XYZ file of C-alpha atoms in Angstrom:
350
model
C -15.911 -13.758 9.960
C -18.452 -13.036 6.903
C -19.021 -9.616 5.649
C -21.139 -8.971 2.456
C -20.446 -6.315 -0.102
C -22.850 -4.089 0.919
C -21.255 -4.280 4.394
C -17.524 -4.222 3.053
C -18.752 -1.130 0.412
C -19.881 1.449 3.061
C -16.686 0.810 5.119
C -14.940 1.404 1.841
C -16.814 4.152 0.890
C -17.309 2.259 -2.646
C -20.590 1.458 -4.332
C -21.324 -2.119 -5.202
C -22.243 -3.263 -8.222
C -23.794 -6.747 -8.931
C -25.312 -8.467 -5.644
C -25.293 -6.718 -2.561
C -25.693 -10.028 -0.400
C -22.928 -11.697 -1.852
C -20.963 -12.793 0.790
C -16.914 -13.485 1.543
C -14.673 -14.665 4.495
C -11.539 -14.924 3.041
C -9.031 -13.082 0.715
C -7.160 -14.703 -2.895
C -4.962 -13.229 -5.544
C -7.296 -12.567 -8.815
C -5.588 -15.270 -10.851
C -6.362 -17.962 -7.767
C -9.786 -16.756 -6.732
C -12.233 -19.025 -5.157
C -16.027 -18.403 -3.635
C -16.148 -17.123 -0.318
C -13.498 -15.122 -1.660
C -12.543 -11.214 -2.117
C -9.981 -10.391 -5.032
C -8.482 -7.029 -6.030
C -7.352 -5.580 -9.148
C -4.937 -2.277 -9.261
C -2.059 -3.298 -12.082
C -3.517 -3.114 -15.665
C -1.492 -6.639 -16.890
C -3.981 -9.198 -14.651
C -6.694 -7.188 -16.151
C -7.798 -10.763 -17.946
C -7.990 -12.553 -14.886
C -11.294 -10.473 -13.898
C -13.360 -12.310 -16.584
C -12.244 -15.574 -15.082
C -11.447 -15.530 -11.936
C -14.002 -17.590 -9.290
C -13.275 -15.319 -6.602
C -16.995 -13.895 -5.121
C -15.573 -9.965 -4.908
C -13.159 -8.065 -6.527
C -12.309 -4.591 -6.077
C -11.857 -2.514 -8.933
C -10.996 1.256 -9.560
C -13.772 3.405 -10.358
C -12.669 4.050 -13.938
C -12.175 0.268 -14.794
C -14.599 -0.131 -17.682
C -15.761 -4.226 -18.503
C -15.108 -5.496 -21.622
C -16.601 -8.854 -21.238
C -19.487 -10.218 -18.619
C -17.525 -10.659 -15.410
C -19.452 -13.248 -12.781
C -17.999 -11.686 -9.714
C -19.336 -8.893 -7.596
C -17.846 -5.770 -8.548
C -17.182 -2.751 -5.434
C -15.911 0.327 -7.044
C -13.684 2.284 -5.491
C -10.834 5.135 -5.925
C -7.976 2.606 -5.359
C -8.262 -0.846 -5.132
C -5.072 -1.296 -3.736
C -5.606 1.224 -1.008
C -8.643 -0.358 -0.095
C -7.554 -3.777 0.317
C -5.313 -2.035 2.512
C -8.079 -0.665 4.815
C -9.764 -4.083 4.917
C -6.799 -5.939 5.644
C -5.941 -3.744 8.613
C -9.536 -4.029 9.771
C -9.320 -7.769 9.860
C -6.121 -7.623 11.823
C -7.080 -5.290 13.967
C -10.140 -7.232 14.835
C -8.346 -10.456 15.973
C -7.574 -11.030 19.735
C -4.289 -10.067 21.105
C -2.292 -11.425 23.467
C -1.707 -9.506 26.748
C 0.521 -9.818 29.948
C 4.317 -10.552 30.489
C 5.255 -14.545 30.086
C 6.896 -16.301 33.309
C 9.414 -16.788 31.509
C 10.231 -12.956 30.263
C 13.081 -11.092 32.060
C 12.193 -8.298 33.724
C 14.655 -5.339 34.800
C 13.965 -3.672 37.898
C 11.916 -0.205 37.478
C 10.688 -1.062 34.334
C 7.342 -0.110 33.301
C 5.253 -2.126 31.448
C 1.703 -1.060 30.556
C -1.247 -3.634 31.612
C -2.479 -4.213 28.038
C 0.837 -4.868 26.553
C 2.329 -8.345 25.917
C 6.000 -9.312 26.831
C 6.337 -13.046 25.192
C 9.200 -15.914 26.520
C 12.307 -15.156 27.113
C 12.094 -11.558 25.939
C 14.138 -9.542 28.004
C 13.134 -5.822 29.054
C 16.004 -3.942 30.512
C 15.883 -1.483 33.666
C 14.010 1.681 33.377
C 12.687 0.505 30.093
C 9.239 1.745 29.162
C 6.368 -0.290 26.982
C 3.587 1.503 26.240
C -0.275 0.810 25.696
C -0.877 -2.658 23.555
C 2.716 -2.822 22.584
C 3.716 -6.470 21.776
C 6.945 -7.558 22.663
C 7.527 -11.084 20.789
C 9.728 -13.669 22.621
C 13.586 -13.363 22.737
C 13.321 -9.861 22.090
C 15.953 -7.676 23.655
C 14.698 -4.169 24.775
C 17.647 -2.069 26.663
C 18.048 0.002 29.328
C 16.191 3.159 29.457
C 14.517 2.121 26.017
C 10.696 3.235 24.883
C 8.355 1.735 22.640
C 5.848 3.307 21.858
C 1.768 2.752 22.112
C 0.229 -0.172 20.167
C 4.329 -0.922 18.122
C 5.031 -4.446 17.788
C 8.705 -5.301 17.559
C 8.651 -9.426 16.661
C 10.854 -12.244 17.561
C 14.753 -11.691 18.264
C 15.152 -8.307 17.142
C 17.464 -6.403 19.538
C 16.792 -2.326 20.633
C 20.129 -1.635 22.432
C 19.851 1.178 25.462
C 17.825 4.044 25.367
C 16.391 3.610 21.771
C 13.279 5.518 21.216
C 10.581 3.568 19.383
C 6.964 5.686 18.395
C 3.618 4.929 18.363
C 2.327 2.053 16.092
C 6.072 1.304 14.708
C 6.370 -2.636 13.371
C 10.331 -3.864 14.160
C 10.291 -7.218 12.211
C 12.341 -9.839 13.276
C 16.234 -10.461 13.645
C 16.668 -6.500 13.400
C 19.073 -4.603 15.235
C 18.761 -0.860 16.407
C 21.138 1.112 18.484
C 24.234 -1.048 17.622
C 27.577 1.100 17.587
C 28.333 2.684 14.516
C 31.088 2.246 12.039
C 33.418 4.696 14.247
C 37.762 3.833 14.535
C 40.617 6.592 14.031
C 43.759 5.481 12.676
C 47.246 5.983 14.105
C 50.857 6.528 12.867
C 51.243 3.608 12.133
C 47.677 2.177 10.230
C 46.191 0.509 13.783
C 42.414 1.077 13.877
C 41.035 2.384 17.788
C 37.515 2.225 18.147
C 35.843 5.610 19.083
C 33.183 5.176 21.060
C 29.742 5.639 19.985
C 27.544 7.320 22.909
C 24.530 8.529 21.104
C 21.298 7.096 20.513
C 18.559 6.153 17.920
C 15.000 7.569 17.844
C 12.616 6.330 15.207
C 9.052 8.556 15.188
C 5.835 7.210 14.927
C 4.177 4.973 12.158
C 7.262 3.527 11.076
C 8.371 -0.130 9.446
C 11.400 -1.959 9.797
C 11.961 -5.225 8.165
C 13.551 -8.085 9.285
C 17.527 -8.376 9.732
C 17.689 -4.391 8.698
C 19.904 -2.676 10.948
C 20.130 1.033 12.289
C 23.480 2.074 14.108
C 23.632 4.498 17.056
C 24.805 7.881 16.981
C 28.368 8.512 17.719
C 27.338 11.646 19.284
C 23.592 13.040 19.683
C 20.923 11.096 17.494
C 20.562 8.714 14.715
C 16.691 9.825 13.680
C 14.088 8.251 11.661
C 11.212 10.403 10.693
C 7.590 9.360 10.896
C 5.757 6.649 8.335
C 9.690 5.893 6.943
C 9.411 2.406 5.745
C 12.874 0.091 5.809
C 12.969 -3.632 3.751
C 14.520 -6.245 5.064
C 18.248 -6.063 5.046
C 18.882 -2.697 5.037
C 21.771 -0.828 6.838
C 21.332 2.788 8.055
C 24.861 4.266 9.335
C 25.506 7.013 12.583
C 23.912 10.281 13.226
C 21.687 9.895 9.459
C 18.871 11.872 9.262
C 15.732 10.219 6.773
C 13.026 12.258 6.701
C 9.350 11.635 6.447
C 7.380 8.633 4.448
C 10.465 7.780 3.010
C 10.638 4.283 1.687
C 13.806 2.021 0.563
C 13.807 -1.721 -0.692
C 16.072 -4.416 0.611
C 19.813 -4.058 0.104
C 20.290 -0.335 0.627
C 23.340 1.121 2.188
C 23.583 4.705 3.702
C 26.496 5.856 4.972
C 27.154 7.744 8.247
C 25.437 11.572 8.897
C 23.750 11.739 5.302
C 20.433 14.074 5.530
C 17.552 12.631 3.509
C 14.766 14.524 2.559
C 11.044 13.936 2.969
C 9.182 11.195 0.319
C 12.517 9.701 -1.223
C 12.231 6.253 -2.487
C 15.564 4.637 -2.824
C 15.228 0.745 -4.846
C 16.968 -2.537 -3.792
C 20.737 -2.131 -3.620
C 21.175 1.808 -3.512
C 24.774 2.830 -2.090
C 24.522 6.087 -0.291
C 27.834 7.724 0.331
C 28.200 9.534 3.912
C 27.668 12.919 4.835
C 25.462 13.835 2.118
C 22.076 15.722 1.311
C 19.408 14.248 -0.201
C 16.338 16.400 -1.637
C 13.058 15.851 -1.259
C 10.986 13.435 -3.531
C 14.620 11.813 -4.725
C 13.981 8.627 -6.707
C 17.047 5.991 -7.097
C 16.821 3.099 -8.773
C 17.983 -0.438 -8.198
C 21.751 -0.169 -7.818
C 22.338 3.146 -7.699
C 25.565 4.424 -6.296
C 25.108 8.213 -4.806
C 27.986 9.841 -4.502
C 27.487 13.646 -4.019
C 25.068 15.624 -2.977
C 21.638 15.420 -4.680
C 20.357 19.268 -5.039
C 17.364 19.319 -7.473
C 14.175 17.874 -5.629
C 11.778 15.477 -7.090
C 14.331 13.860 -9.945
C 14.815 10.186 -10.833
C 18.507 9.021 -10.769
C 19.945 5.572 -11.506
C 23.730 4.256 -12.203
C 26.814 4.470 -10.587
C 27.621 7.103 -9.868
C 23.925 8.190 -9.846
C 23.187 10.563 -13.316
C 19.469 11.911 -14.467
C 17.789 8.582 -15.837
C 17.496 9.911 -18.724
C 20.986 10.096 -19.577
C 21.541 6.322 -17.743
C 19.073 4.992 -20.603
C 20.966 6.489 -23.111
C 24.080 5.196 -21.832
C 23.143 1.830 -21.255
C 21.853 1.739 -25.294
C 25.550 2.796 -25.811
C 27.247 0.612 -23.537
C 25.347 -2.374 -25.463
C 26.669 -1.112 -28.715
C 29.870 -1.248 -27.506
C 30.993 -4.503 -29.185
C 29.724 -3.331 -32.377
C 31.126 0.572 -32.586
C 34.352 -1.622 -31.343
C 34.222 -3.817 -34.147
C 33.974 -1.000 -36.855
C 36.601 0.916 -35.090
C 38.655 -2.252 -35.904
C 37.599 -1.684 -39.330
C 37.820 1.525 -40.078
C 41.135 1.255 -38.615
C 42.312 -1.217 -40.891
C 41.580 0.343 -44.024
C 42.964 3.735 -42.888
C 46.562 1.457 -42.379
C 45.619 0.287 -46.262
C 44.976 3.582 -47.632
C 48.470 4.915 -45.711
C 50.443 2.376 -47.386
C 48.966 3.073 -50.790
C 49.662 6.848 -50.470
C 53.065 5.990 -49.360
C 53.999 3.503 -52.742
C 52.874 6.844 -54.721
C 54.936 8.937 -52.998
């Protein structure tokens, strides 16, 4: 499909500048632009590309200012990055979608599947399980018993929703994830055997939300592991029992959280963050890559990195130090020395 910058600037909301009629079909990175193609810049260092690139569009933020002539069509809007967003979405939205359950799907018996939803091979939908409007169910998904997903969600090939998860509206489950497993619940005895308590709660994840592919979210051992709306999980991420994340929080691949930790609204945890359990998180919480939280995070809105977590401020600091080490090490040596010659000097004039 062909749309021409005029066309793709009024959807946007942006104002063209150079020809109107040019004319794309297909998207490229900046640095590997073609013609026919639309381009985007948001991040300041492939700024160069721009004046070299072959690509037909680009998007640009209204305050980028030219410093050379730049061939391409220019549409300026208030973020680039944003609006490739839209445009991407509108292209996906505007290819066909497959409807109807496969012959080869398993059905359970009283569940309800909506006519414009699709059910692929071998996907099997457990009793009393609901799908709702344009839901896609890839093949060798498993949905359990008593489950729900949500309008127009799309949970992809061989993830698994054990029974009576509760999946929102337009929630993406990417593939090979897992939610609803048992969480990490035993009791010790007397004598250091583990016994399994069992975990009888559920998961509910609100609408809008993302989770990537192999991440995992465990079931409550009692009431409700819940995942607020627009939260957006990486790949290979492990959420424990009964914890709470709250609104448009985001957290990269690798991240750990422990069982009944609270997290605020808008926290954005890095690759690799350890979250200990039964914690509280405040709002607008940063964490970088790494991290290890350990205690309860009070002050909203702060950055944190290290383990155990401290202000980033002081982790910069203490990384300089810790790379100094060898060196204030070496002139301890020293200094250490000389006090041992100076000692036996004042001891021969004794």
């Amino acid at each position: 499909m062909e749309f021409t910058a005029q066309q793709i600037a009024e959807f946007l909301g942006g104002t063209v500048e150079g020809n109107n009629d040019t004319r794309v079909s297909d998207f490229a990175k900046i640095e590997e632009g073609r013609p026919g193609a639309l381009s985007f810049l948001s991040n300041p260092k492939y700024t160069h590309y721009i004046y070299t690139t072959k690509s037909s569009i680009v998007l640009v933020n209204n305050d980028f200012t030219a410093e050379h002539p730049i061939e391409a069509t220019l549409i300026r809007v208030p973020d680039s990055y944003a609006a490739l967003a839209q445009l991407l979405t509108m292209v996906q939205n505007m290819q066909a979608t497959r409807t109807g359950i496969d012959p080869l799907a398993a059905i359970g018996e009283g569940a309800d599947i909506d006519a414009t939803a699709y059910v692929g091979a071998y996907a099997v939908v457990e009793h009393g399980a609901h799908i709702g409007r344009n839901a896609r169910i890839y093949p060798h998904v498993f949905i359990g018993e008593g489950s729900i997903i949500g309008d127009d969600s799309i949970v992809y090939a061989h993830a698994t929703l054990y029974d009576h998860t509760e999946l929102g509206k337009r929630c993406i489950v990417h593939a090979g994830a897992v939610i609803g497993a048992d969480g990490f619940g035993f009791a010790p005895d007397a004598e250091g055997h583990y016994h399994k308590i069992p975990q009888i709660g559920h998961v509910k994840i609100d609408d809008d939300v993302e989770i990537g592919a192999n991440t995992t979210i465990d079931r409550a051992t009692m009431g409700v592991t819940h995942i607020a709306q627009g939260v957006k999980l990486d790949n290979l991420v492990q959420i424990a029992h009964n914890v709470e994340i709250g609104e448009h929080t985001a957290m990269a691949a690798q991240t750990g959280v422990a069982g009944s930790t609270k997290i605020a609204p808008h926290c954005i945890f890095a690759g690799q963050v350890g979250v200990a359990g039964h914690l509280e998180i405040a709002q607008g919480s940063i964490f970088g890559a790494q991290t290890g939280v350990a205690s309860v995070v009070k002050e909203p809105g702060k950055t944190w990195q290290g383990s155990p977590a401290m202000p980033v401020g002081i982790f910069r600091r203490s990384a300089i130090a810790q790379r100094q080490t060898p060196e204030l090490l070496q002139q301890l040596r020293t200094l250490q020395k000389e006090v041992e010659r100076l000692s036996t000097i004042v001891e021969k004039m004794k």
